[in-house]
């Protein structure tokens, strides 16, 4: 396997016909490669498990670029997502994202609709915001949300992660270096005037913000 033969691997990008299976993930993280990796691009791969996305984020401290979200909706093909049910919200000592020096992150989250009504969904949202908040060097952020539906009913659990101040984006005030934000693929965002005003105040270097509509400074 090519990955196994590269002991000081710094960059790995998958082609559109490749599968990132468990053996490939193991090879990627073995032999200290988890410490040398700086750039990973999975947005074109045809398969990668959600739990492996989480494993990589908690295992690679020197990542600068992590792309696991395609740039547009993939109607008839695989579209990577991190399922929130794979997040360690029930453990106070659960693994945190290790890649605190990230400069670019492209990631999507799904599974909100699968959380049963007898369980709170906010702890999952808090975990996401808490992990993003420590990425203080981040300059580019693409966020995606639930797959499939273009319309979500009012009682859908997806609205817990709507990128509003109420949901917790105030935790991201630490991202002072952010220059580019795209949440167009977070279809269940409810960004309004309060959020835009907050963004202007707290992200002084932001030059492009793509939500329901494009905003440029």
XYZ file of C-alpha atoms in Angstrom:
217
model
C 0.000 0.000 0.000
C 1.352 3.403 -1.004
C 0.448 5.002 2.335
C 2.393 2.377 4.296
C 5.534 3.022 2.253
C 5.545 6.746 3.071
C 6.908 7.154 6.588
C 7.004 10.960 6.582
C 3.748 11.542 4.751
C 2.667 15.187 4.920
C -0.120 15.394 2.358
C -2.733 12.915 1.139
C -5.522 13.612 -1.346
C -8.035 10.998 -2.470
C -9.258 10.622 -6.041
C -12.933 10.385 -6.936
C -12.880 6.590 -7.326
C -11.110 5.762 -4.057
C -12.512 4.232 -0.869
C -11.078 5.246 2.498
C -11.684 2.005 4.365
C -10.528 0.915 7.841
C -7.219 -0.506 6.608
C -6.409 2.720 4.770
C -7.251 4.779 7.853
C -5.063 2.520 10.002
C -2.175 2.881 7.554
C -2.676 6.646 7.496
C -2.348 6.915 11.273
C 0.298 4.217 11.939
C 4.099 4.600 12.141
C 3.933 8.185 13.396
C 2.222 9.380 10.203
C -0.492 10.894 12.364
C 2.198 13.326 13.578
C 3.623 14.208 10.143
C 0.337 14.729 8.276
C -0.412 18.361 7.462
C -2.937 18.157 4.594
C -5.779 15.678 4.039
C -8.424 15.851 1.319
C -11.285 13.319 1.341
C -13.978 15.378 -0.347
C -13.799 13.349 -3.593
C -13.636 9.864 -2.095
C -16.510 7.447 -2.673
C -16.603 6.132 0.903
C -15.293 7.027 4.344
C -16.996 6.192 7.631
C -18.049 8.972 9.947
C -16.178 7.436 12.878
C -12.965 7.536 10.846
C -13.365 11.273 10.203
C -13.649 11.773 13.963
C -10.667 9.461 14.592
C -8.462 11.435 12.210
C -9.434 14.759 13.781
C -8.582 13.439 17.248
C -5.297 11.811 16.145
C -3.450 14.282 13.888
C -2.135 17.271 15.878
C -0.214 18.884 13.021
C -2.955 19.090 10.397
C -3.163 22.439 8.627
C -5.767 21.534 5.995
C -8.633 19.055 6.347
C -11.220 18.736 3.573
C -14.054 16.267 4.067
C -16.918 18.175 2.466
C -17.573 18.451 -1.248
C -18.122 21.908 -2.677
C -21.626 21.172 -3.966
C -24.501 18.758 -3.403
C -23.736 15.249 -4.608
C -27.126 14.035 -5.806
C -26.105 10.579 -6.983
C -22.836 9.912 -5.205
C -21.263 9.711 -1.773
C -21.066 12.932 0.222
C -18.835 12.764 3.349
C -20.313 13.719 6.720
C -19.442 13.314 10.388
C -22.435 11.702 12.104
C -22.994 13.424 15.448
C -23.797 10.037 17.008
C -20.063 9.290 16.694
C -19.193 12.252 18.930
C -18.146 11.423 22.527
C -20.683 13.629 24.274
C -21.422 11.090 27.025
C -17.823 10.986 28.249
C -16.210 13.884 30.104
C -12.834 12.452 29.093
C -13.762 11.717 25.505
C -11.189 12.555 22.818
C -11.030 16.144 21.643
C -9.887 17.296 18.225
C -6.091 17.345 18.253
C -5.589 19.536 15.166
C -5.643 22.906 16.898
C -3.341 24.484 14.303
C -5.788 24.011 11.415
C -5.858 26.794 8.833
C -8.586 25.320 6.610
C -11.491 23.052 7.560
C -14.227 21.698 5.309
C -16.605 19.454 7.222
C -20.260 18.489 7.382
C -22.384 17.088 10.207
C -25.371 14.771 9.991
C -27.407 12.541 12.298
C -29.474 15.270 13.964
C -32.696 13.775 12.615
C -31.773 10.403 14.112
C -31.612 11.662 17.702
C -34.807 10.487 19.376
C -37.079 13.016 21.041
C -36.346 11.656 24.511
C -32.675 12.671 24.189
C -31.342 16.256 24.201
C -29.636 17.311 20.989
C -27.889 20.423 22.340
C -24.919 18.474 23.844
C -23.985 17.384 20.311
C -24.168 20.973 19.079
C -22.100 22.154 22.054
C -19.414 19.578 21.260
C -19.194 20.808 17.657
C -18.885 24.451 18.674
C -16.403 23.607 21.444
C -14.127 21.778 18.990
C -14.341 24.586 16.435
C -13.646 27.210 19.097
C -10.134 25.912 19.827
C -9.092 26.234 16.165
C -7.843 29.753 16.786
C -5.582 29.822 13.691
C -8.434 28.909 11.332
C -8.687 31.090 8.215
C -11.133 29.133 6.024
C -14.234 27.284 7.231
C -16.801 25.397 5.145
C -19.689 23.851 7.102
C -22.311 21.418 5.861
C -25.350 19.966 7.553
C -27.967 17.247 7.296
C -28.061 15.280 4.070
C -30.973 14.673 1.765
C -33.923 16.931 2.348
C -34.025 20.458 1.007
C -36.834 21.286 3.437
C -36.996 20.474 7.140
C -40.216 20.530 9.217
C -40.434 22.974 12.108
C -40.056 20.205 14.687
C -36.949 18.680 13.075
C -33.940 18.205 15.362
C -31.669 19.734 12.696
C -32.694 23.230 13.821
C -30.577 22.785 16.948
C -27.543 23.363 14.692
C -28.753 26.429 12.804
C -25.653 28.617 13.257
C -27.453 31.215 15.356
C -26.351 32.939 18.545
C -28.970 30.943 20.407
C -27.475 27.670 19.166
C -24.021 28.711 20.369
C -21.995 30.406 17.625
C -20.959 32.965 20.250
C -18.474 30.298 21.331
C -16.631 30.910 18.051
C -15.544 34.398 19.048
C -12.065 32.877 19.401
C -11.694 32.522 15.605
C -10.115 35.940 15.178
C -8.086 34.909 12.098
C -11.078 33.706 10.063
C -11.108 35.165 6.539
C -13.590 32.969 4.655
C -16.798 31.334 5.892
C -19.204 29.261 3.805
C -22.349 27.757 5.350
C -24.378 27.424 2.143
C -24.369 23.643 2.535
C -25.666 24.039 6.088
C -29.175 24.261 4.651
C -30.763 24.464 8.091
C -28.960 27.673 9.043
C -31.092 30.525 10.351
C -28.550 33.297 10.101
C -30.176 36.677 10.573
C -29.243 40.256 11.319
C -28.035 39.535 14.913
C -25.641 36.874 13.626
C -24.288 39.099 10.838
C -23.711 41.930 13.316
C -21.967 39.522 15.683
C -19.737 38.242 12.866
C -18.675 41.778 11.933
C -17.737 42.538 15.549
C -15.897 39.335 16.390
C -14.190 38.273 13.149
C -12.249 41.373 12.079
C -10.365 39.646 9.237
C -13.416 38.077 7.565
C -13.631 39.150 3.913
C -16.170 36.638 2.519
C -19.233 35.123 4.172
C -21.460 32.789 2.136
C -24.771 32.054 3.831
C -28.159 32.326 2.166
C -26.548 35.142 0.251
C -22.959 36.225 -0.286
C -21.501 38.946 1.908
C -18.188 40.633 1.166
C -16.266 43.212 3.141
